[in-house]
PDB file of C-alpha atoms in Angstrom:
ATOM      1  CA  UNK A 223      88.928 121.779 103.815  1.00  0.00           C
ATOM      2  CA  UNK A 224      89.780 124.023 100.880  1.00  0.00           C
ATOM      3  CA  UNK A 225      90.510 122.212  97.607  1.00  0.00           C
ATOM      4  CA  UNK A 226      93.903 122.693  96.004  1.00  0.00           C
ATOM      5  CA  UNK A 227      92.223 124.255  92.968  1.00  0.00           C
ATOM      6  CA  UNK A 228      90.680 126.928  95.209  1.00  0.00           C
ATOM      7  CA  UNK A 229      94.075 127.593  96.757  1.00  0.00           C
ATOM      8  CA  UNK A 230      95.564 127.990  93.279  1.00  0.00           C
ATOM      9  CA  UNK A 231      92.767 130.384  92.366  1.00  0.00           C
ATOM     10  CA  UNK A 232      93.266 132.426  95.543  1.00  0.00           C
ATOM     11  CA  UNK A 233      96.901 133.130  94.643  1.00  0.00           C
ATOM     12  CA  UNK A 234      96.448 133.292  90.853  1.00  0.00           C
ATOM     13  CA  UNK A 235      97.291 137.010  90.611  1.00  0.00           C
ATOM     14  CA  UNK A 236     100.507 136.511  92.566  1.00  0.00           C
ATOM     15  CA  UNK A 237     101.393 133.472  90.438  1.00  0.00           C
ATOM     16  CA  UNK A 238     100.904 135.531  87.279  1.00  0.00           C
ATOM     17  CA  UNK A 239     103.343 138.106  88.629  1.00  0.00           C
ATOM     18  CA  UNK A 240     105.780 135.362  89.579  1.00  0.00           C
ATOM     19  CA  UNK A 241     105.590 133.650  86.174  1.00  0.00           C
ATOM     20  CA  UNK A 242     106.107 136.987  84.462  1.00  0.00           C
ATOM     21  CA  UNK A 243     109.296 137.449  86.502  1.00  0.00           C
ATOM     22  CA  UNK A 244     110.469 133.963  85.488  1.00  0.00           C
ATOM     23  CA  UNK A 245     109.759 134.678  81.822  1.00  0.00           C
ATOM     24  CA  UNK A 246     111.632 137.988  81.938  1.00  0.00           C
ATOM     25  CA  UNK A 247     114.554 136.442  83.833  1.00  0.00           C
ATOM     26  CA  UNK A 248     115.006 133.701  81.231  1.00  0.00           C
ATOM     27  CA  UNK A 249     114.893 135.950  78.175  1.00  0.00           C
ATOM     28  CA  UNK A 250     118.060 135.838  76.118  1.00  0.00           C
ATOM     29  CA  UNK A 251     119.497 136.809  72.746  1.00  0.00           C
ATOM     30  CA  UNK A 252     120.176 133.166  71.928  1.00  0.00           C
ATOM     31  CA  UNK A 253     117.536 131.844  69.541  1.00  0.00           C
ATOM     32  CA  UNK A 254     118.181 128.247  70.604  1.00  0.00           C
ATOM     33  CA  UNK A 255     118.110 129.011  74.333  1.00  0.00           C
ATOM     34  CA  UNK A 256     114.864 130.956  73.961  1.00  0.00           C
ATOM     35  CA  UNK A 257     113.311 128.123  71.966  1.00  0.00           C
ATOM     36  CA  UNK A 258     114.203 125.565  74.627  1.00  0.00           C
ATOM     37  CA  UNK A 259     113.071 127.818  77.490  1.00  0.00           C
ATOM     38  CA  UNK A 260     109.742 128.615  75.827  1.00  0.00           C
ATOM     39  CA  UNK A 261     109.117 124.926  75.205  1.00  0.00           C
ATOM     40  CA  UNK A 262     109.830 124.063  78.835  1.00  0.00           C
ATOM     41  CA  UNK A 263     107.725 126.892  80.269  1.00  0.00           C
ATOM     42  CA  UNK A 264     104.743 125.976  78.078  1.00  0.00           C
ATOM     43  CA  UNK A 265     103.646 123.623  80.871  1.00  0.00           C
ATOM     44  CA  UNK A 266     104.099 124.806  84.445  1.00  0.00           C
ATOM     45  CA  UNK A 267     102.704 121.974  86.536  1.00  0.00           C
ATOM     46  CA  UNK A 268     100.814 122.745  89.732  1.00  0.00           C
ATOM     47  CA  UNK A 269     103.502 125.163  90.983  1.00  0.00           C
ATOM     48  CA  UNK A 270     103.101 123.880  94.530  1.00  0.00           C
ATOM     49  CA  UNK A 271     106.451 125.257  95.657  1.00  0.00           C
ATOM     50  CA  UNK A 272     105.926 128.921  94.669  1.00  0.00           C
ATOM     51  CA  UNK A 273     102.424 128.643  96.151  1.00  0.00           C
ATOM     52  CA  UNK A 274     104.038 127.714  99.482  1.00  0.00           C
ATOM     53  CA  UNK A 275     106.288 130.783  99.215  1.00  0.00           C
ATOM     54  CA  UNK A 276     103.282 133.024  98.556  1.00  0.00           C
ATOM     55  CA  UNK A 277     101.205 131.503 101.376  1.00  0.00           C
ATOM     56  CA  UNK A 278     104.108 131.969 103.777  1.00  0.00           C
ATOM     57  CA  UNK A 279     104.349 135.609 102.716  1.00  0.00           C
ATOM     58  CA  UNK A 280     100.613 136.066 103.206  1.00  0.00           C
ATOM     59  CA  UNK A 281     100.658 134.403 106.602  1.00  0.00           C
ATOM     60  CA  UNK A 282     103.199 136.892 107.906  1.00  0.00           C
ATOM     61  CA  UNK A 283     101.650 139.914 106.201  1.00  0.00           C
ATOM     62  CA  UNK A 284      98.212 139.365 107.680  1.00  0.00           C
ATOM     63  CA  UNK A 285      96.716 137.986 104.476  1.00  0.00           C
ATOM     64  CA  UNK A 286      97.534 141.049 102.407  1.00  0.00           C
ATOM     65  CA  UNK A 287      98.890 140.834  98.867  1.00  0.00           C
ATOM     66  CA  UNK A 288     102.569 139.949  98.911  1.00  0.00           C
ATOM     67  CA  UNK A 289     105.249 142.421  97.870  1.00  0.00           C
ATOM     68  CA  UNK A 290     107.883 142.095  95.150  1.00  0.00           C
ATOM     69  CA  UNK A 291     110.438 140.472  97.449  1.00  0.00           C
ATOM     70  CA  UNK A 292     108.113 137.502  97.989  1.00  0.00           C
ATOM     71  CA  UNK A 293     107.513 137.226  94.250  1.00  0.00           C
ATOM     72  CA  UNK A 294     111.238 137.269  93.462  1.00  0.00           C
ATOM     73  CA  UNK A 295     111.927 134.776  96.251  1.00  0.00           C
ATOM     74  CA  UNK A 296     109.235 132.459  94.872  1.00  0.00           C
ATOM     75  CA  UNK A 297     110.624 132.817  91.349  1.00  0.00           C
ATOM     76  CA  UNK A 298     114.106 131.940  92.638  1.00  0.00           C
ATOM     77  CA  UNK A 299     112.783 128.768  94.271  1.00  0.00           C
ATOM     78  CA  UNK A 300     110.818 127.730  91.172  1.00  0.00           C
ATOM     79  CA  UNK A 301     113.782 128.326  88.871  1.00  0.00           C
ATOM     80  CA  UNK A 302     116.123 126.254  91.039  1.00  0.00           C
ATOM     81  CA  UNK A 303     113.498 123.509  91.284  1.00  0.00           C
ATOM     82  CA  UNK A 304     113.068 123.453  87.507  1.00  0.00           C
ATOM     83  CA  UNK A 305     116.839 123.366  87.045  1.00  0.00           C
ATOM     84  CA  UNK A 306     116.964 120.255  89.230  1.00  0.00           C
ATOM     85  CA  UNK A 307     114.191 118.634  87.150  1.00  0.00           C
ATOM     86  CA  UNK A 308     116.040 119.329  83.892  1.00  0.00           C
ATOM     87  CA  UNK A 309     119.257 117.861  85.284  1.00  0.00           C
ATOM     88  CA  UNK A 310     117.374 114.885  86.781  1.00  0.00           C
ATOM     89  CA  UNK A 311     115.942 114.059  83.358  1.00  0.00           C
ATOM     90  CA  UNK A 312     119.486 113.849  82.010  1.00  0.00           C
ATOM     91  CA  UNK A 313     120.658 111.628  84.883  1.00  0.00           C
ATOM     92  CA  UNK A 314     117.603 109.346  84.708  1.00  0.00           C
ATOM     93  CA  UNK A 315     117.445 109.408  80.892  1.00  0.00           C
ATOM     94  CA  UNK A 316     113.800 110.444  81.194  1.00  0.00           C
ATOM     95  CA  UNK A 317     111.934 110.954  77.958  1.00  0.00           C
ATOM     96  CA  UNK A 318     108.993 112.937  79.328  1.00  0.00           C
ATOM     97  CA  UNK A 319     108.422 115.869  81.654  1.00  0.00           C
ATOM     98  CA  UNK A 320     104.886 117.017  82.545  1.00  0.00           C
ATOM     99  CA  UNK A 321     103.399 114.979  79.737  1.00  0.00           C
ATOM    100  CA  UNK A 322     105.697 116.446  77.065  1.00  0.00           C
ATOM    101  CA  UNK A 323     109.025 115.310  75.599  1.00  0.00           C
ATOM    102  CA  UNK A 324     111.892 116.272  77.892  1.00  0.00           C
ATOM    103  CA  UNK A 325     114.606 118.721  76.836  1.00  0.00           C
ATOM    104  CA  UNK A 326     117.196 115.945  76.604  1.00  0.00           C
ATOM    105  CA  UNK A 327     114.891 113.960  74.327  1.00  0.00           C
ATOM    106  CA  UNK A 328     114.119 116.832  71.934  1.00  0.00           C
ATOM    107  CA  UNK A 329     117.632 118.303  71.827  1.00  0.00           C
ATOM    108  CA  UNK A 330     120.275 116.302  73.700  1.00  0.00           C
ATOM    109  CA  UNK A 331     121.962 115.943  77.079  1.00  0.00           C
ATOM    110  CA  UNK A 332     124.500 118.658  76.295  1.00  0.00           C
ATOM    111  CA  UNK A 333     121.779 121.246  75.639  1.00  0.00           C
ATOM    112  CA  UNK A 334     119.735 120.071  78.641  1.00  0.00           C
ATOM    113  CA  UNK A 335     122.643 120.492  81.069  1.00  0.00           C
ATOM    114  CA  UNK A 336     123.384 123.987  79.766  1.00  0.00           C
ATOM    115  CA  UNK A 337     119.714 125.000  79.980  1.00  0.00           C
ATOM    116  CA  UNK A 338     119.576 123.656  83.539  1.00  0.00           C
ATOM    117  CA  UNK A 339     122.614 125.773  84.377  1.00  0.00           C
ATOM    118  CA  UNK A 340     120.880 128.780  82.805  1.00  0.00           C
ATOM    119  CA  UNK A 341     117.902 128.227  85.135  1.00  0.00           C
ATOM    120  CA  UNK A 342     120.297 128.094  88.114  1.00  0.00           C
ATOM    121  CA  UNK A 343     121.757 131.461  87.136  1.00  0.00           C
ATOM    122  CA  UNK A 344     118.203 132.808  86.843  1.00  0.00           C
ATOM    123  CA  UNK A 345     117.447 131.569  90.363  1.00  0.00           C
ATOM    124  CA  UNK A 346     120.482 133.402  91.727  1.00  0.00           C
ATOM    125  CA  UNK A 347     119.497 136.568  89.848  1.00  0.00           C
ATOM    126  CA  UNK A 348     115.985 136.523  91.358  1.00  0.00           C
ATOM    127  CA  UNK A 349     117.344 135.867  94.847  1.00  0.00           C
ATOM    128  CA  UNK A 350     119.760 138.789  94.449  1.00  0.00           C
ATOM    129  CA  UNK A 351     116.874 141.072  93.428  1.00  0.00           C
ATOM    130  CA  UNK A 352     115.451 140.780  96.965  1.00  0.00           C
ATOM    131  CA  UNK A 353     118.658 142.378  98.325  1.00  0.00           C
ATOM    132  CA  UNK A 354     118.315 140.069 101.323  1.00  0.00           C
ATOM    133  CA  UNK A 355     121.414 138.093 102.221  1.00  0.00           C
ATOM    134  CA  UNK A 356     119.297 135.573 104.182  1.00  0.00           C
ATOM    135  CA  UNK A 357     117.371 134.608 101.041  1.00  0.00           C
ATOM    136  CA  UNK A 358     120.554 134.259  98.993  1.00  0.00           C
ATOM    137  CA  UNK A 359     121.991 132.103 101.778  1.00  0.00           C
ATOM    138  CA  UNK A 360     118.911 129.839 101.739  1.00  0.00           C
ATOM    139  CA  UNK A 361     119.298 129.322  97.996  1.00  0.00           C
ATOM    140  CA  UNK A 362     122.979 128.418  98.350  1.00  0.00           C
ATOM    141  CA  UNK A 363     122.252 125.939 101.147  1.00  0.00           C
ATOM    142  CA  UNK A 364     119.313 124.478  99.220  1.00  0.00           C
ATOM    143  CA  UNK A 365     121.411 123.781  96.119  1.00  0.00           C
ATOM    144  CA  UNK A 366     123.899 121.954  98.322  1.00  0.00           C
ATOM    145  CA  UNK A 367     121.205 119.837 100.016  1.00  0.00           C
ATOM    146  CA  UNK A 368     119.529 118.861  96.736  1.00  0.00           C
ATOM    147  CA  UNK A 369     122.855 117.702  95.293  1.00  0.00           C
ATOM    148  CA  UNK A 370     123.872 115.779  98.404  1.00  0.00           C
ATOM    149  CA  UNK A 371     120.468 114.086  98.583  1.00  0.00           C
ATOM    150  CA  UNK A 372     120.813 112.826  95.008  1.00  0.00           C
ATOM    151  CA  UNK A 373     124.406 111.677  95.569  1.00  0.00           C
ATOM    152  CA  UNK A 374     123.406 109.841  98.754  1.00  0.00           C
ATOM    153  CA  UNK A 375     120.584 108.112  96.881  1.00  0.00           C
ATOM    154  CA  UNK A 376     122.917 107.025  94.057  1.00  0.00           C
ATOM    155  CA  UNK A 377     125.505 105.771  96.552  1.00  0.00           C
ATOM    156  CA  UNK A 378     122.945 103.685  98.437  1.00  0.00           C
ATOM    157  CA  UNK A 379     121.499 102.335  95.177  1.00  0.00           C
ATOM    158  CA  UNK A 380     124.944 101.118  94.148  1.00  0.00           C
ATOM    159  CA  UNK A 381     125.549  99.489  97.532  1.00  0.00           C
ATOM    160  CA  UNK A 382     122.053  97.907  97.594  1.00  0.00           C
ATOM    161  CA  UNK A 383     121.821  98.754 101.267  1.00  0.00           C
ATOM    162  CA  UNK A 384     119.240 101.064 102.771  1.00  0.00           C
ATOM    163  CA  UNK A 385     117.051 101.154 105.861  1.00  0.00           C
ATOM    164  CA  UNK A 386     114.146 103.412 106.795  1.00  0.00           C
ATOM    165  CA  UNK A 387     116.319 105.913 108.667  1.00  0.00           C
ATOM    166  CA  UNK A 388     118.621 106.313 105.657  1.00  0.00           C
ATOM    167  CA  UNK A 389     115.632 106.598 103.315  1.00  0.00           C
ATOM    168  CA  UNK A 390     114.155 109.430 105.393  1.00  0.00           C
ATOM    169  CA  UNK A 391     117.546 111.156 105.474  1.00  0.00           C
ATOM    170  CA  UNK A 392     117.761 111.002 101.680  1.00  0.00           C
ATOM    171  CA  UNK A 393     114.282 112.347 100.994  1.00  0.00           C
ATOM    172  CA  UNK A 394     114.722 115.027 103.657  1.00  0.00           C
ATOM    173  CA  UNK A 395     117.620 116.368 101.598  1.00  0.00           C
ATOM    174  CA  UNK A 396     116.434 115.758  98.039  1.00  0.00           C
ATOM    175  CA  UNK A 397     112.777 116.803  98.521  1.00  0.00           C
ATOM    176  CA  UNK A 398     111.855 118.122 101.973  1.00  0.00           C
ATOM    177  CA  UNK A 399     114.656 120.701 102.051  1.00  0.00           C
ATOM    178  CA  UNK A 400     113.041 122.420  99.069  1.00  0.00           C
ATOM    179  CA  UNK A 401     109.635 122.614 100.787  1.00  0.00           C
ATOM    180  CA  UNK A 402     111.189 123.988 103.967  1.00  0.00           C
ATOM    181  CA  UNK A 403     113.109 126.585 101.949  1.00  0.00           C
ATOM    182  CA  UNK A 404     109.869 127.742 100.313  1.00  0.00           C
ATOM    183  CA  UNK A 405     108.266 128.912 103.538  1.00  0.00           C
ATOM    184  CA  UNK A 406     111.612 130.161 104.827  1.00  0.00           C
ATOM    185  CA  UNK A 407     112.210 132.589 101.946  1.00  0.00           C
ATOM    186  CA  UNK A 408     108.549 133.636 102.004  1.00  0.00           C
ATOM    187  CA  UNK A 409     108.926 134.534 105.659  1.00  0.00           C
ATOM    188  CA  UNK A 410     112.252 136.291 105.249  1.00  0.00           C
ATOM    189  CA  UNK A 411     110.847 138.320 102.343  1.00  0.00           C
ATOM    190  CA  UNK A 412     107.999 139.373 104.638  1.00  0.00           C
ATOM    191  CA  UNK A 413     110.348 140.566 107.366  1.00  0.00           C
ATOM    192  CA  UNK A 414     110.122 137.776 109.957  1.00  0.00           C
ATOM    193  CA  UNK A 415     112.980 135.973 111.649  1.00  0.00           C
ATOM    194  CA  UNK A 416     113.993 132.404 112.379  1.00  0.00           C
ATOM    195  CA  UNK A 417     112.103 132.113 115.666  1.00  0.00           C
ATOM    196  CA  UNK A 418     108.763 132.896 114.016  1.00  0.00           C
ATOM    197  CA  UNK A 419     109.574 130.565 111.125  1.00  0.00           C
ATOM    198  CA  UNK A 420     110.652 127.518 113.149  1.00  0.00           C
ATOM    199  CA  UNK A 421     107.259 125.810 113.341  1.00  0.00           C
ATOM    200  CA  UNK A 422     106.316 126.555 109.753  1.00  0.00           C
ATOM    201  CA  UNK A 423     109.663 125.302 108.451  1.00  0.00           C
ATOM    202  CA  UNK A 424     109.243 122.013 110.324  1.00  0.00           C
ATOM    203  CA  UNK A 425     105.674 121.723 108.978  1.00  0.00           C
ATOM    204  CA  UNK A 426     106.958 122.253 105.412  1.00  0.00           C
ATOM    205  CA  UNK A 427     109.744 119.720 105.868  1.00  0.00           C
ATOM    206  CA  UNK A 428     107.164 117.127 106.920  1.00  0.00           C
ATOM    207  CA  UNK A 429     105.019 118.088 103.942  1.00  0.00           C
ATOM    208  CA  UNK A 430     108.006 117.436 101.679  1.00  0.00           C
ATOM    209  CA  UNK A 431     108.640 114.044 103.286  1.00  0.00           C
ATOM    210  CA  UNK A 432     105.051 113.002 102.626  1.00  0.00           C
ATOM    211  CA  UNK A 433     105.190 114.390  99.092  1.00  0.00           C
ATOM    212  CA  UNK A 434     108.131 112.086  98.298  1.00  0.00           C
ATOM    213  CA  UNK A 435     106.666 109.068 100.105  1.00  0.00           C
ATOM    214  CA  UNK A 436     103.455 109.442  98.088  1.00  0.00           C
ATOM    215  CA  UNK A 437     105.462 109.854  94.869  1.00  0.00           C
ATOM    216  CA  UNK A 438     107.312 106.651  95.731  1.00  0.00           C
ATOM    217  CA  UNK A 439     104.034 104.776  96.342  1.00  0.00           C
ATOM    218  CA  UNK A 440     102.969 105.608  92.771  1.00  0.00           C
ATOM    219  CA  UNK A 441     105.923 103.539  91.528  1.00  0.00           C
ATOM    220  CA  UNK A 442     104.278 100.355  92.811  1.00  0.00           C
ATOM    221  CA  UNK A 443     101.348 100.715  90.425  1.00  0.00           C
ATOM    222  CA  UNK A 444     100.943 101.077  86.662  1.00  0.00           C
ATOM    223  CA  UNK A 445      99.665 104.446  85.498  1.00  0.00           C
ATOM    224  CA  UNK A 446      96.294 104.242  83.680  1.00  0.00           C
ATOM    225  CA  UNK A 447      97.373 107.246  81.588  1.00  0.00           C
ATOM    226  CA  UNK A 448     100.246 105.348  79.971  1.00  0.00           C
ATOM    227  CA  UNK A 449      99.579 102.466  77.628  1.00  0.00           C
ATOM    228  CA  UNK A 450     102.324 100.212  79.026  1.00  0.00           C
ATOM    229  CA  UNK A 451     103.585  98.994  82.429  1.00  0.00           C
ATOM    230  CA  UNK A 452     105.109 101.849  84.406  1.00  0.00           C
ATOM    231  CA  UNK A 453     105.533 100.341  87.873  1.00  0.00           C
ATOM    232  CA  UNK A 454     109.040  99.684  89.126  1.00  0.00           C
ATOM    233  CA  UNK A 455     110.951 102.580  87.589  1.00  0.00           C
ATOM    234  CA  UNK A 456     112.676 103.259  90.913  1.00  0.00           C
ATOM    235  CA  UNK A 457     113.796  99.637  91.211  1.00  0.00           C
ATOM    236  CA  UNK A 458     115.094  99.716  87.631  1.00  0.00           C
ATOM    237  CA  UNK A 459     117.351 102.566  88.753  1.00  0.00           C
ATOM    238  CA  UNK A 460     118.398 100.690  91.888  1.00  0.00           C
ATOM    239  CA  UNK A 461     116.333 102.832  94.256  1.00  0.00           C
ATOM    240  CA  UNK A 462     114.543 101.177  97.169  1.00  0.00           C
ATOM    241  CA  UNK A 463     111.670 103.106  98.680  1.00  0.00           C
ATOM    242  CA  UNK A 464     109.625 102.867 101.861  1.00  0.00           C
ATOM    243  CA  UNK A 465     107.095 100.098 100.985  1.00  0.00           C
ATOM    244  CA  UNK A 466     109.836  97.663  99.960  1.00  0.00           C
ATOM    245  CA  UNK A 467     112.186  98.775 102.753  1.00  0.00           C
ATOM    246  CA  UNK A 468     109.452  97.940 105.262  1.00  0.00           C
ATOM    247  CA  UNK A 469     108.702  94.586 103.600  1.00  0.00           C
ATOM    248  CA  UNK A 470     112.386  93.626 103.650  1.00  0.00           C
ATOM    249  CA  UNK A 471     112.570  94.510 107.362  1.00  0.00           C
ATOM    250  CA  UNK A 472     109.992  91.817 108.149  1.00  0.00           C
ATOM    251  CA  UNK A 473     112.262  88.970 109.162  1.00  0.00           C
ATOM    252  CA  UNK A 474     109.170  87.040 110.252  1.00  0.00           C
ATOM    253  CA  UNK A 475     108.158  86.373 106.648  1.00  0.00           C
ATOM    254  CA  UNK A 476     109.255  83.004 105.215  1.00  0.00           C
ATOM    255  CA  UNK A 477     110.467  84.547 101.928  1.00  0.00           C
ATOM    256  CA  UNK A 478     112.499  87.267 103.701  1.00  0.00           C
ATOM    257  CA  UNK A 479     115.977  85.923 102.885  1.00  0.00           C
ATOM    258  CA  UNK A 480     115.037  85.150  99.291  1.00  0.00           C
ATOM    259  CA  UNK A 481     113.602  88.651  98.723  1.00  0.00           C
ATOM    260  CA  UNK A 482     116.560  90.313 100.446  1.00  0.00           C
ATOM    261  CA  UNK A 483     118.978  88.478  98.163  1.00  0.00           C
ATOM    262  CA  UNK A 484     116.872  89.363  95.108  1.00  0.00           C
ATOM    263  CA  UNK A 485     116.826  93.069  96.041  1.00  0.00           C
ATOM    264  CA  UNK A 486     120.638  93.071  96.131  1.00  0.00           C
ATOM    265  CA  UNK A 487     121.133  91.785  92.592  1.00  0.00           C
ATOM    266  CA  UNK A 488     123.357  94.070  90.533  1.00  0.00           C
ATOM    267  CA  UNK A 489     120.860  94.069  87.660  1.00  0.00           C
ATOM    268  CA  UNK A 490     117.148  93.426  88.166  1.00  0.00           C
ATOM    269  CA  UNK A 491     115.182  91.807  85.346  1.00  0.00           C
ATOM    270  CA  UNK A 492     111.534  92.662  84.672  1.00  0.00           C
ATOM    271  CA  UNK A 493     110.393  89.505  86.499  1.00  0.00           C
ATOM    272  CA  UNK A 494     112.572  90.387  89.493  1.00  0.00           C
ATOM    273  CA  UNK A 495     111.005  93.834  89.712  1.00  0.00           C
ATOM    274  CA  UNK A 496     107.495  92.410  89.478  1.00  0.00           C
ATOM    275  CA  UNK A 497     108.318  89.899  92.230  1.00  0.00           C
ATOM    276  CA  UNK A 498     109.674  92.590  94.576  1.00  0.00           C
ATOM    277  CA  UNK A 499     106.670  94.862  93.958  1.00  0.00           C
ATOM    278  CA  UNK A 500     104.273  92.009  94.698  1.00  0.00           C
ATOM    279  CA  UNK A 501     106.254  91.124  97.834  1.00  0.00           C
ATOM    280  CA  UNK A 502     106.146  94.735  99.077  1.00  0.00           C
ATOM    281  CA  UNK A 503     102.379  94.878  98.573  1.00  0.00           C
ATOM    282  CA  UNK A 504     101.683  91.471 100.135  1.00  0.00           C
ATOM    283  CA  UNK A 505     103.858  92.324 103.153  1.00  0.00           C
ATOM    284  CA  UNK A 506     101.812  95.464 103.870  1.00  0.00           C
ATOM    285  CA  UNK A 507     104.366  97.942 102.570  1.00  0.00           C
ATOM    286  CA  UNK A 508     101.821 100.283 100.974  1.00  0.00           C
ATOM    287  CA  UNK A 509      99.680 100.393 104.110  1.00  0.00           C
ATOM    288  CA  UNK A 510     102.773 100.985 106.217  1.00  0.00           C
ATOM    289  CA  UNK A 511     103.814 103.944 104.051  1.00  0.00           C
ATOM    290  CA  UNK A 512     100.350 105.491 104.380  1.00  0.00           C
ATOM    291  CA  UNK A 513     100.547 104.995 108.138  1.00  0.00           C
ATOM    292  CA  UNK A 514     103.887 106.818 108.244  1.00  0.00           C
ATOM    293  CA  UNK A 515     102.407 109.703 106.242  1.00  0.00           C
ATOM    294  CA  UNK A 516      99.421 109.950 108.563  1.00  0.00           C
ATOM    295  CA  UNK A 517     101.653 110.107 111.653  1.00  0.00           C
ATOM    296  CA  UNK A 518     103.784 112.796 110.018  1.00  0.00           C
ATOM    297  CA  UNK A 519     100.674 114.748 108.994  1.00  0.00           C
ATOM    298  CA  UNK A 520      99.252 114.724 112.530  1.00  0.00           C
ATOM    299  CA  UNK A 521     102.483 116.148 113.947  1.00  0.00           C
ATOM    300  CA  UNK A 522     102.801 118.713 111.159  1.00  0.00           C
ATOM    301  CA  UNK A 523      99.252 120.056 111.505  1.00  0.00           C
ATOM    302  CA  UNK A 524      99.824 120.463 115.245  1.00  0.00           C
ATOM    303  CA  UNK A 525     102.765 122.773 114.516  1.00  0.00           C
ATOM    304  CA  UNK A 526     100.453 125.249 112.768  1.00  0.00           C
ATOM    305  CA  UNK A 527      98.443 125.992 115.933  1.00  0.00           C
ATOM    306  CA  UNK A 528     100.898 128.698 117.007  1.00  0.00           C
ATOM    307  CA  UNK A 529     100.040 130.744 113.894  1.00  0.00           C
ATOM    308  CA  UNK A 530      96.421 131.310 114.869  1.00  0.00           C
ATOM    309  CA  UNK A 531      93.220 130.698 112.944  1.00  0.00           C
ATOM    310  CA  UNK A 532      93.359 132.361 109.551  1.00  0.00           C
ATOM    311  CA  UNK A 533      92.984 131.601 105.853  1.00  0.00           C
ATOM    312  CA  UNK A 534      96.671 130.905 105.233  1.00  0.00           C
ATOM    313  CA  UNK A 535      96.815 128.353 108.054  1.00  0.00           C
ATOM    314  CA  UNK A 536      93.709 126.597 106.712  1.00  0.00           C
ATOM    315  CA  UNK A 537      95.283 126.501 103.264  1.00  0.00           C
ATOM    316  CA  UNK A 538      98.468 124.990 104.644  1.00  0.00           C
ATOM    317  CA  UNK A 539      96.354 122.277 106.316  1.00  0.00           C
ATOM    318  CA  UNK A 540      94.466 121.602 103.085  1.00  0.00           C
ATOM    319  CA  UNK A 541      97.681 121.309 101.077  1.00  0.00           C
ATOM    320  CA  UNK A 542      98.848 118.502 103.368  1.00  0.00           C
ATOM    321  CA  UNK A 543      95.612 116.584 102.815  1.00  0.00           C
ATOM    322  CA  UNK A 544      95.936 117.132  99.082  1.00  0.00           C
ATOM    323  CA  UNK A 545      99.501 115.805  99.041  1.00  0.00           C
ATOM    324  CA  UNK A 546      98.455 112.521 100.667  1.00  0.00           C
ATOM    325  CA  UNK A 547      95.226 112.081  98.688  1.00  0.00           C
ATOM    326  CA  UNK A 548      96.471 113.099  95.211  1.00  0.00           C
ATOM    327  CA  UNK A 549      96.297 110.555  92.396  1.00  0.00           C
ATOM    328  CA  UNK A 550      99.317 111.824  90.419  1.00  0.00           C
TER     329      UNK A 550
END
């Protein structure tokens, strides 16, 4: 299998073009806006989502270098994704983003919301540059799904009621829809239609589901990179994720009723969170979540068989393995 670093290297020229488009799109006459934008763009993360756009474009162009429409489509996706991160930091009162102080911490929530809106307008501008109504339509639908996923999560957190089916529905909207949209706009920008994209879109949706499940597993463990306890952030915000959902479904366990009542408290104390995390682990919640990811992965990889044997397909397979195995 190809390592993720090798995949990044293989698309590095396209990513440079894409990041140049993002930089140009976000230029403004406002000194403050430019300062905030430059600070945010100083760290770019792994850029998994634009990589998926580029790989989709390459898959349908026979491995050749992608054209400008793919680059603009990838930039649109990345800008909308970053906008959602900026707004999420405001909602969650997060103090860090990619190892650096968040916009809302350095400036304030007011500035952060406006900068997030500025990124949204940049996403629409890049989508419009493709002159493809299908791509613009994807972006509009994606914004809707991301918002509804977050609202659904907040609603369920307030009601303290969630099962596995609801959890999957939430993460399909708030995370997997973005992954599916990546390969969709990459395909549209390369001139293919919905029938050719069906399998790849389903693969990407499953990739997004596993990405979020793995992210949620991290919340059950302290990060060695941070000098204080970090486990349980989701529970502090009232969010129940797959390991605990599974543990609470085990009515055979003697502490089931006690843990169910604890999980429904309006305000969880630090000891409550530690107890629920320990319960989820002891009940096999982590192993269950990994089992779910492995079943999803097997189905997703099978969907790629219709696209032949080529470098892009192998890279898509490797990305799935990376998502499950990653340590952060």
